[in-house]
Short mmCIF file of C-alpha atoms in Angstrom, two decimals:
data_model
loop_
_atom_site.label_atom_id
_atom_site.label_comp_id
_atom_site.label_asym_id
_atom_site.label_seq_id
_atom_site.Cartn_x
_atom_site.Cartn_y
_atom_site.Cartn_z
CA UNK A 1 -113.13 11.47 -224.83
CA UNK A 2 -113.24 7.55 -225.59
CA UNK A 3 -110.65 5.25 -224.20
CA UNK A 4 -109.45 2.80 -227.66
CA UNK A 5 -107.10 1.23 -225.64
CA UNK A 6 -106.33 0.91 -222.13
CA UNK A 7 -102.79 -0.92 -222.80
CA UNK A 8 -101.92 -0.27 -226.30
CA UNK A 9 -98.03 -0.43 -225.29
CA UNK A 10 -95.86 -1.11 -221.71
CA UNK A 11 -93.48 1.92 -221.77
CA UNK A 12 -89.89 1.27 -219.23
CA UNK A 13 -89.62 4.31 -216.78
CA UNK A 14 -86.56 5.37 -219.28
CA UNK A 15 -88.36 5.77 -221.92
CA UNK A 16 -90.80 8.12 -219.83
CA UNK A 17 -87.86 9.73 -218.75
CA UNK A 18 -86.48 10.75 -222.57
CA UNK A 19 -89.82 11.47 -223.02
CA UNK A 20 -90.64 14.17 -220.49
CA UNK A 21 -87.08 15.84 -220.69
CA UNK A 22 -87.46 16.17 -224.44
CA UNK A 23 -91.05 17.80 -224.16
CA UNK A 24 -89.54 20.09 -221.46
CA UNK A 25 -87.06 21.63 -223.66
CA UNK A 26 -89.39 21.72 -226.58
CA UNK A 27 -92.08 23.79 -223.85
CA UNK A 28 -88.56 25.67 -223.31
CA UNK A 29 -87.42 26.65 -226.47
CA UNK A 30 -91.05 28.19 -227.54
CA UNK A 31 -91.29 30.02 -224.11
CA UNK A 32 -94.42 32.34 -224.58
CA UNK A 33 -97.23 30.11 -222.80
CA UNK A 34 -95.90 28.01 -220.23
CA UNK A 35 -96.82 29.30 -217.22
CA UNK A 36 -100.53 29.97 -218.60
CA UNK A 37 -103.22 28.56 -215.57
CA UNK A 38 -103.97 25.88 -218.96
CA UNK A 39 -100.50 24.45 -218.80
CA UNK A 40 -99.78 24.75 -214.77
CA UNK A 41 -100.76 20.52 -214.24
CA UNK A 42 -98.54 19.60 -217.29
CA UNK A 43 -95.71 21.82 -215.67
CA UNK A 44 -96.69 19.51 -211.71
CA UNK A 45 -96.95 16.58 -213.44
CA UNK A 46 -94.07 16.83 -215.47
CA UNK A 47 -91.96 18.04 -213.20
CA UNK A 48 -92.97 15.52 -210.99
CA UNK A 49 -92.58 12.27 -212.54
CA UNK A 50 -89.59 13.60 -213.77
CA UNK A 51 -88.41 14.26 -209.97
CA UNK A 52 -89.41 10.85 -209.34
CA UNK A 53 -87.69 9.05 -212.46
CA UNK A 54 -84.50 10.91 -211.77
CA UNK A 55 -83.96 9.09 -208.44
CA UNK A 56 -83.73 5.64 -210.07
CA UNK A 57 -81.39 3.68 -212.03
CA UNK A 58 -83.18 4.68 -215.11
CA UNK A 59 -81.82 7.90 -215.37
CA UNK A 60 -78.46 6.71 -216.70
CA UNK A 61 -79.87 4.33 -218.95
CA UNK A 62 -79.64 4.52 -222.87
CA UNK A 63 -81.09 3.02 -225.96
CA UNK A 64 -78.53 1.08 -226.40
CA UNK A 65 -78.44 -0.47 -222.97
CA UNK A 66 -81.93 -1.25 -222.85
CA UNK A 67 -81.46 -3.12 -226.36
CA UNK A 68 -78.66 -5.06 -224.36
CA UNK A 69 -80.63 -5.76 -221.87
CA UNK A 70 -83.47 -6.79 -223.60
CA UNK A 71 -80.86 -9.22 -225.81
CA UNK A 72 -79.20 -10.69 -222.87
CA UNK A 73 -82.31 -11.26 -221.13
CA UNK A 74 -83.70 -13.75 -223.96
CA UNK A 75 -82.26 -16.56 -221.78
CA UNK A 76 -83.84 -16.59 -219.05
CA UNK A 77 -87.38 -17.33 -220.28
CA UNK A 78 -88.66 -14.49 -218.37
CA UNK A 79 -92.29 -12.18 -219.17
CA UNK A 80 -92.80 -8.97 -220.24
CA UNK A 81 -93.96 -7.44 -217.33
CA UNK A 82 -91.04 -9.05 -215.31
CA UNK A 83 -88.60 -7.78 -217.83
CA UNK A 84 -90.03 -4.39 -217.15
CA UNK A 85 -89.51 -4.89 -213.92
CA UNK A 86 -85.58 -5.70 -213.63
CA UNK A 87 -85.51 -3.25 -215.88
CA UNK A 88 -86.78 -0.49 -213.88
CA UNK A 89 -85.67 -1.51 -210.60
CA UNK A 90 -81.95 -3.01 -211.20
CA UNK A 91 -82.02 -5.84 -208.13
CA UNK A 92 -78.85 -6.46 -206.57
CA UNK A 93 -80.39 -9.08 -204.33
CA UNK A 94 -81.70 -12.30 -204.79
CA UNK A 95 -84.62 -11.77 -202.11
CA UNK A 96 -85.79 -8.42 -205.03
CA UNK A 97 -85.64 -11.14 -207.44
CA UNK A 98 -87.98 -13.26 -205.43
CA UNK A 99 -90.51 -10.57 -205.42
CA UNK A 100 -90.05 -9.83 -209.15
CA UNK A 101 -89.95 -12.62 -210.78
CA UNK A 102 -93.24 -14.91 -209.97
CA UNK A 103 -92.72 -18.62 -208.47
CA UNK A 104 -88.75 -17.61 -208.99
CA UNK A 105 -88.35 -20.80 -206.49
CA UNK A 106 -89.43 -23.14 -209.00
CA UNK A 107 -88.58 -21.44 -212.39
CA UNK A 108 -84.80 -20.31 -211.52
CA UNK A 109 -81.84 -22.61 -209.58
CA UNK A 110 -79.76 -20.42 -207.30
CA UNK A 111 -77.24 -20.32 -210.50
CA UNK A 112 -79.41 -18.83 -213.02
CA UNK A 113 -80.62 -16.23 -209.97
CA UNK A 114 -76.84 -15.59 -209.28
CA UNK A 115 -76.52 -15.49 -213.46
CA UNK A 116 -79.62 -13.19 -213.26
CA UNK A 117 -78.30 -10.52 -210.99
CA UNK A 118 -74.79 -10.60 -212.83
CA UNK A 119 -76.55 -9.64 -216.34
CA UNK A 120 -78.47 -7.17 -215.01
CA UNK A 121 -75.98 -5.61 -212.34
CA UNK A 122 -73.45 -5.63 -215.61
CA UNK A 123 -75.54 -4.38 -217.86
CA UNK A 124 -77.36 -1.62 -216.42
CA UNK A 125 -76.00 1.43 -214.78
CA UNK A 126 -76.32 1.85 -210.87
CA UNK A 127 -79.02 4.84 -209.93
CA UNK A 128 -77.77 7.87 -208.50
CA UNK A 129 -77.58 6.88 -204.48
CA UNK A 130 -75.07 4.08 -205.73
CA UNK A 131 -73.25 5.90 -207.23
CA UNK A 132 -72.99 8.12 -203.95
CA UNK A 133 -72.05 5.05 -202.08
CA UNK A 134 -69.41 3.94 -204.99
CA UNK A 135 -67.82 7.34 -204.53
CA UNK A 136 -67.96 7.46 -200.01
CA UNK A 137 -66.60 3.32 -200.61
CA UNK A 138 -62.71 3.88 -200.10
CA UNK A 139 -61.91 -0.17 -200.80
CA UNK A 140 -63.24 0.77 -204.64
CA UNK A 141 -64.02 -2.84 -205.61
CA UNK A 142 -67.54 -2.31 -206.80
CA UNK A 143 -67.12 -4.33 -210.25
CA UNK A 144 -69.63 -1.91 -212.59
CA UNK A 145 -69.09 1.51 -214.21
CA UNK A 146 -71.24 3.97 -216.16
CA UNK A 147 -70.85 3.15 -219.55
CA UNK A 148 -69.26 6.35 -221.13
CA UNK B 1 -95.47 1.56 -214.28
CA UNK B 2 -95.93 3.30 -217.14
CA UNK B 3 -98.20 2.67 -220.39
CA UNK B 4 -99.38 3.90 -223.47
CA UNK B 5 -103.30 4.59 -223.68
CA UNK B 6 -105.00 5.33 -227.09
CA UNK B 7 -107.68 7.55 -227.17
CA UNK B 8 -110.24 9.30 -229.38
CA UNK B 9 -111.48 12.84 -228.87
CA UNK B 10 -112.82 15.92 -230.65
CA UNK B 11 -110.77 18.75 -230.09
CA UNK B 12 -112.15 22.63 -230.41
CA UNK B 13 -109.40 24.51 -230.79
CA UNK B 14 -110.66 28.63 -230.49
CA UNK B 15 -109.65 31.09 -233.82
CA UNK B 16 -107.22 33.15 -232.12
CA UNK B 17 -105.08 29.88 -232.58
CA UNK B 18 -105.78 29.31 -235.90
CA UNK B 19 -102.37 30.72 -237.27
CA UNK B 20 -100.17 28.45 -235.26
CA UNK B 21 -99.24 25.08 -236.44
CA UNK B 22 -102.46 23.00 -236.13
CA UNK B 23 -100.80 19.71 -233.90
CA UNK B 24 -99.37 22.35 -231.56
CA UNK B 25 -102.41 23.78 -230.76
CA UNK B 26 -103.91 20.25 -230.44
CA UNK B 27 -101.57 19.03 -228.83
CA UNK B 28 -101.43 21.78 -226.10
CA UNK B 29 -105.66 21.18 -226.10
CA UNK B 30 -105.02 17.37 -225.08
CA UNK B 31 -102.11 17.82 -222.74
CA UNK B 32 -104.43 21.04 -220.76
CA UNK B 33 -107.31 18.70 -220.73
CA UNK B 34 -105.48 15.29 -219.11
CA UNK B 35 -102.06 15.76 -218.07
CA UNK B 36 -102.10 15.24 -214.02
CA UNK B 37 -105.77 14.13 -214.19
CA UNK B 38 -107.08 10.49 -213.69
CA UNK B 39 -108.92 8.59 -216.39
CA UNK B 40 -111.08 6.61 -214.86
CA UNK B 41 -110.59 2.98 -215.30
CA UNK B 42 -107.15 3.58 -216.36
CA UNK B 43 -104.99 5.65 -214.24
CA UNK B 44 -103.29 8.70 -214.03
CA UNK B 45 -102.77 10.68 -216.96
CA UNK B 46 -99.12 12.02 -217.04
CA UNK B 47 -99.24 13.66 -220.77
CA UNK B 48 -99.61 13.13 -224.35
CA UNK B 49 -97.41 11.15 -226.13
CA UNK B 50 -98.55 11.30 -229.98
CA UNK B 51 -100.80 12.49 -232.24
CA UNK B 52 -101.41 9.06 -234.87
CA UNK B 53 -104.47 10.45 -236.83
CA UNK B 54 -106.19 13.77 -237.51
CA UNK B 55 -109.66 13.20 -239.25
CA UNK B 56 -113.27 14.16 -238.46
CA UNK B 57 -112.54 11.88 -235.70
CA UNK B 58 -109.46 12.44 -233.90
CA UNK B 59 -107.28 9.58 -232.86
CA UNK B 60 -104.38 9.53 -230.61
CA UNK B 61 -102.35 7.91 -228.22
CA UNK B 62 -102.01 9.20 -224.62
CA UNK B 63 -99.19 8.33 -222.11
CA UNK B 64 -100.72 7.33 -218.93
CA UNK B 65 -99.49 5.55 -215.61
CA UNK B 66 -101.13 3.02 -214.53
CA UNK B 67 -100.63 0.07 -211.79
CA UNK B 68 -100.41 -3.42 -212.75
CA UNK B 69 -101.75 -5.95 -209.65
CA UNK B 70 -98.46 -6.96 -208.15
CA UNK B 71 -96.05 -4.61 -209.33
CA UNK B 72 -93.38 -3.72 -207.04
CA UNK B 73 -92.70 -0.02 -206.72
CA UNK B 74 -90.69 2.06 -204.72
CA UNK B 75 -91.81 5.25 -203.19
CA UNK B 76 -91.70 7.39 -200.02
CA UNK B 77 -93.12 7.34 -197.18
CA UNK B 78 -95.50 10.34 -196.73
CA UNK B 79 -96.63 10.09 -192.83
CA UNK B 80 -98.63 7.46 -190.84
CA UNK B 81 -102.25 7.42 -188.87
CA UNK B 82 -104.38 4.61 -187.66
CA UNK B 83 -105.58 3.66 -191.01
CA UNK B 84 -101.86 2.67 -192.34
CA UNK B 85 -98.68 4.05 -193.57
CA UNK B 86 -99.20 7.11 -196.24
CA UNK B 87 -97.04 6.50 -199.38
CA UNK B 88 -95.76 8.88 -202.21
CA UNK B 89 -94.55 8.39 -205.62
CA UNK B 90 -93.85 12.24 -206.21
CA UNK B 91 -96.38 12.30 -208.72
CA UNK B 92 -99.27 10.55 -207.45
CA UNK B 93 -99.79 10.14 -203.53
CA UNK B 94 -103.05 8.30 -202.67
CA UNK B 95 -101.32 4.86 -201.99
CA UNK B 96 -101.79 3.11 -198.66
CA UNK B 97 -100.44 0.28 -196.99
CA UNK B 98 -103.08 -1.28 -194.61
CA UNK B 99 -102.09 -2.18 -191.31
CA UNK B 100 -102.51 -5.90 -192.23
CA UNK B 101 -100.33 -5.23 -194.67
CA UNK B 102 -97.36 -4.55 -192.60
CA UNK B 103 -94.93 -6.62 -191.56
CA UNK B 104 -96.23 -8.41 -188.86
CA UNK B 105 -96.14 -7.98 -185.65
CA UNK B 106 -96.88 -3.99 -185.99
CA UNK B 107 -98.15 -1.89 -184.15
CA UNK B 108 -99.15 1.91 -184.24
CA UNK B 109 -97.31 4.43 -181.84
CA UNK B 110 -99.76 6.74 -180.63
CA UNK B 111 -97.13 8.97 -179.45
CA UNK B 112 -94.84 9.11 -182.33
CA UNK B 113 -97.65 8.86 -184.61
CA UNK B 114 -96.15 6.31 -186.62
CA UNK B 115 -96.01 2.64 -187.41
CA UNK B 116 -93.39 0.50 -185.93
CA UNK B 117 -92.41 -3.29 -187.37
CA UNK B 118 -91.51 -5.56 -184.14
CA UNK B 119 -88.80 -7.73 -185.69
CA UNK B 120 -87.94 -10.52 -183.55
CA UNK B 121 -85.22 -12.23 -183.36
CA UNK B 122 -83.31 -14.34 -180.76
CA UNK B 123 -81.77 -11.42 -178.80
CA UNK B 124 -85.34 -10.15 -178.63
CA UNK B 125 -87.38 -7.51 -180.62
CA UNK B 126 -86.30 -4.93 -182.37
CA UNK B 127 -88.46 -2.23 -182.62
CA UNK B 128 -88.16 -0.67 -186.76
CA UNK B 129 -89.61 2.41 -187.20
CA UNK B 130 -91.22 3.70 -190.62
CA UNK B 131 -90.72 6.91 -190.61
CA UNK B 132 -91.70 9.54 -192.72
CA UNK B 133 -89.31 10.27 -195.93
CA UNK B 134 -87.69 7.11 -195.95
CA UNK B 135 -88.06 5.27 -198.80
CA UNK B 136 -90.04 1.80 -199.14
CA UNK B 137 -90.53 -1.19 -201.35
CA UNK B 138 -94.06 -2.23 -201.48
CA UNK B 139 -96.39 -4.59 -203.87
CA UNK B 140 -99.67 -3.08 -205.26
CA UNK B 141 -102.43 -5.28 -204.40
CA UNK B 142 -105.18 -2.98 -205.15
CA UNK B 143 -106.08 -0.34 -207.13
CA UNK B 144 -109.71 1.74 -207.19
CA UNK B 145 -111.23 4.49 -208.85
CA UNK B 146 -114.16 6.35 -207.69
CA UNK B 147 -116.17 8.52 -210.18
CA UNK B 148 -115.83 12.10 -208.69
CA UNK B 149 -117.89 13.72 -211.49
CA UNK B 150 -118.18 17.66 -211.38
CA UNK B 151 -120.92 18.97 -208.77
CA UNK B 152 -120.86 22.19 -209.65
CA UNK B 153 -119.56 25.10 -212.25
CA UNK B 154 -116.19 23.99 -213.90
CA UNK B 155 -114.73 26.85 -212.46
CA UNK B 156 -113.04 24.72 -210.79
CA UNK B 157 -110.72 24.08 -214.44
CA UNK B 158 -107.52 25.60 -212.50
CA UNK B 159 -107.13 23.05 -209.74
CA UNK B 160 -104.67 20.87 -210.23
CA UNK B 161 -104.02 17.39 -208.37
CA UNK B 162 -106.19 15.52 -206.57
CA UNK B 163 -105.33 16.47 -203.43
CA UNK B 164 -106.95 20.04 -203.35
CA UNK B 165 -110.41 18.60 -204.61
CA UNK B 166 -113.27 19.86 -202.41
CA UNK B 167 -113.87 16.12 -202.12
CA UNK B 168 -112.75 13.55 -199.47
CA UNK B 169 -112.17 10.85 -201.61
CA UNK B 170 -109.34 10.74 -204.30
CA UNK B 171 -110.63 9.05 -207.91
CA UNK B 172 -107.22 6.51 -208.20
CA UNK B 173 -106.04 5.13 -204.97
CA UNK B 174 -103.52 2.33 -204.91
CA UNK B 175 -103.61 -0.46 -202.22
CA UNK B 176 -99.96 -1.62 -201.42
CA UNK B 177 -98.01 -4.72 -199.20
CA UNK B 178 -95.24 -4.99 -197.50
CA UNK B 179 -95.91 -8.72 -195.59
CA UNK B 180 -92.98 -10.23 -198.05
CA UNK B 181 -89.36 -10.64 -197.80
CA UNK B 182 -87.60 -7.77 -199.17
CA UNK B 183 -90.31 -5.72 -198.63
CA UNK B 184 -90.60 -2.25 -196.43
CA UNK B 185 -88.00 0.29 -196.09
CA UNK B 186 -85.04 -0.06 -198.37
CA UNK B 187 -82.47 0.43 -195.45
CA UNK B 188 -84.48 -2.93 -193.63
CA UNK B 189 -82.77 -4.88 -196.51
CA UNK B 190 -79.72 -3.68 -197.62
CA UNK B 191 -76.61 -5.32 -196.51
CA UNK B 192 -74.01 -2.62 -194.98
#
């Protein structure tokens, strides 16, 4: 076994996420094996990181939304790995942009932060506990839906 | 989080497979031999993502998770002890936040067992408690991997994560920091 490559390609926790489901039904539909002892830590791990994914805004996310994203976020001059990042996370706050977006003091006026949030707040869908709180929140005037 | 790793291996597959489709069996090969195990160097292998070339010399990519310095992540908390606050991302659970790491002033309840942030603020402190489950924000400042090659018989094939390794010391732990703003449980920051 010879590493080629240690970071051939940065892959977004929703792509993980299509992944993994889509190999679970394929492990699903040709049944037989699954639960041999060979296949038991691609079952935990699986299941896991799947567990873990499904807890985050990424769950909802699409294709299309992530080529939205991606598009809208030309802009704001921003890396790769900090793409990633908003991407991933969805920050709501100004203080998680801070923390993702390296010497955000100096590269971003409050504006473009504020600007910042909006695009990715609009864009991307809220995770599931959001959506919990969007539902319990009886004044309704959270501003962003699940696109259908 | 998350990245692609390509690799090169030879892979044996045994004759009673010989009848089914030849990347299948491969591909079940490559998943049994990394999926939940740690590549040293690299991280933790979650499975296999795609098969690019089949020659005398087998290349193919593998889908691996790995921590970038400085990545935020968001995980659980898993318990606390002397040595820091235990966090879990359900799929990989050596990561540790070092006391000096906390937000400061903290300080380690011997009864509770668990780390407590002593937020001051005019009214006086507020004792915040980081208790296990909750869920925390943290940076990864560190990551290290220890070679934990085989001692014995690979009888051992059918254990699966780290965890229940005969060994103390996991091969991929993650060092993590919560001394920023915005930083440490999720319900410290989130505005009611």
């Amino acid at each position: 076994m010879e590493v080629k490559d240690a970071s051939s390609a940065l892959l977004s926790n929703y792509e993980v996420f299509q992944l993994l489901t889509d190999l679970k039904e394929q492990r699903k539909e040709s049944g037989k094996n699954k639960h041999s002892s060979g296949q038991q830590n691609l079952n935990t791990i699986t299941y896991e990181t799947l567990k873990y994914i499904s807890k985050t805004p990424c769950r909802h996310q699409s294709p299309e939304i992530v080529r939205e994203f991606l598009t809208a976020m030309k802009s704001h001059k921003l890396t790769k790995a900090e793409k990633l990042q908003l991407l991933n996370h969805r920050p709501v706050t100004a203080v998680e942009i801070q923390l993702m977006v390296e010497e955000s003091e100096e590269r971003l006026t409050e504006e473009q932060i504020e600007a910042l949030l909006h695009t990715v707040t609009s864009i991307l869908p809220a995770g599931p506990e959001a959506e919990q709180k969007k539902n319990a929140n009886s004044d309704g005037t959270m501003d962003e839906e699940d696109p259908a | 989080m998350f990245v692609l790793v390509e690799m090169v291996d030879t892979v044996r597959i045994p004759p009673w497979q010989f009848e089914r489709k030849l990347n299948d069996s491969i591909a079940e090969e490559l998943n049994k031999k990394l999926a939940n195990k740690v590549v040293y160097n690299v991280g933790l292998c979650i499975c296999l993502f795609d098969i690019t070339k089949l020659e005398d010399a087998y290349v193919f990519p593998g889908d691996g998770a790995s921590h970038t310095k400085d990545e935020i992540l968001i995980g659980k908390i898993k318990g606390c002890s002397p040595e820091g606050v235990h966090v879990s991302l359900d799929f990989f659970d050596d990561i540790l936040i070092p006391p000096e790491s906390l937000q400061q002033p903290a300080k380690f309840d011997e009864a509770e067992q668990v780390w407590v942030w002593e937020y001051e603020t005019e009214e006086g402190a507020h004792d915040l408690y980081m208790d296990t489950g909750e869920e925390i924000r943290f940076r990864v400042v560190d990551e290290s991997f220890v070679d934990t090659s085989p001692t014995g018989p690979s009888s051992a094939d059918a254990t699966t994560s780290s965890e229940e390794l005969p060994k103390k010391e996991a091969p991929y732990t993650l060092v993590g920091s919560i001394s920023e703003p915005g930083l440490g449980l999720l319900s410290w920051w989130t505005s009611s």
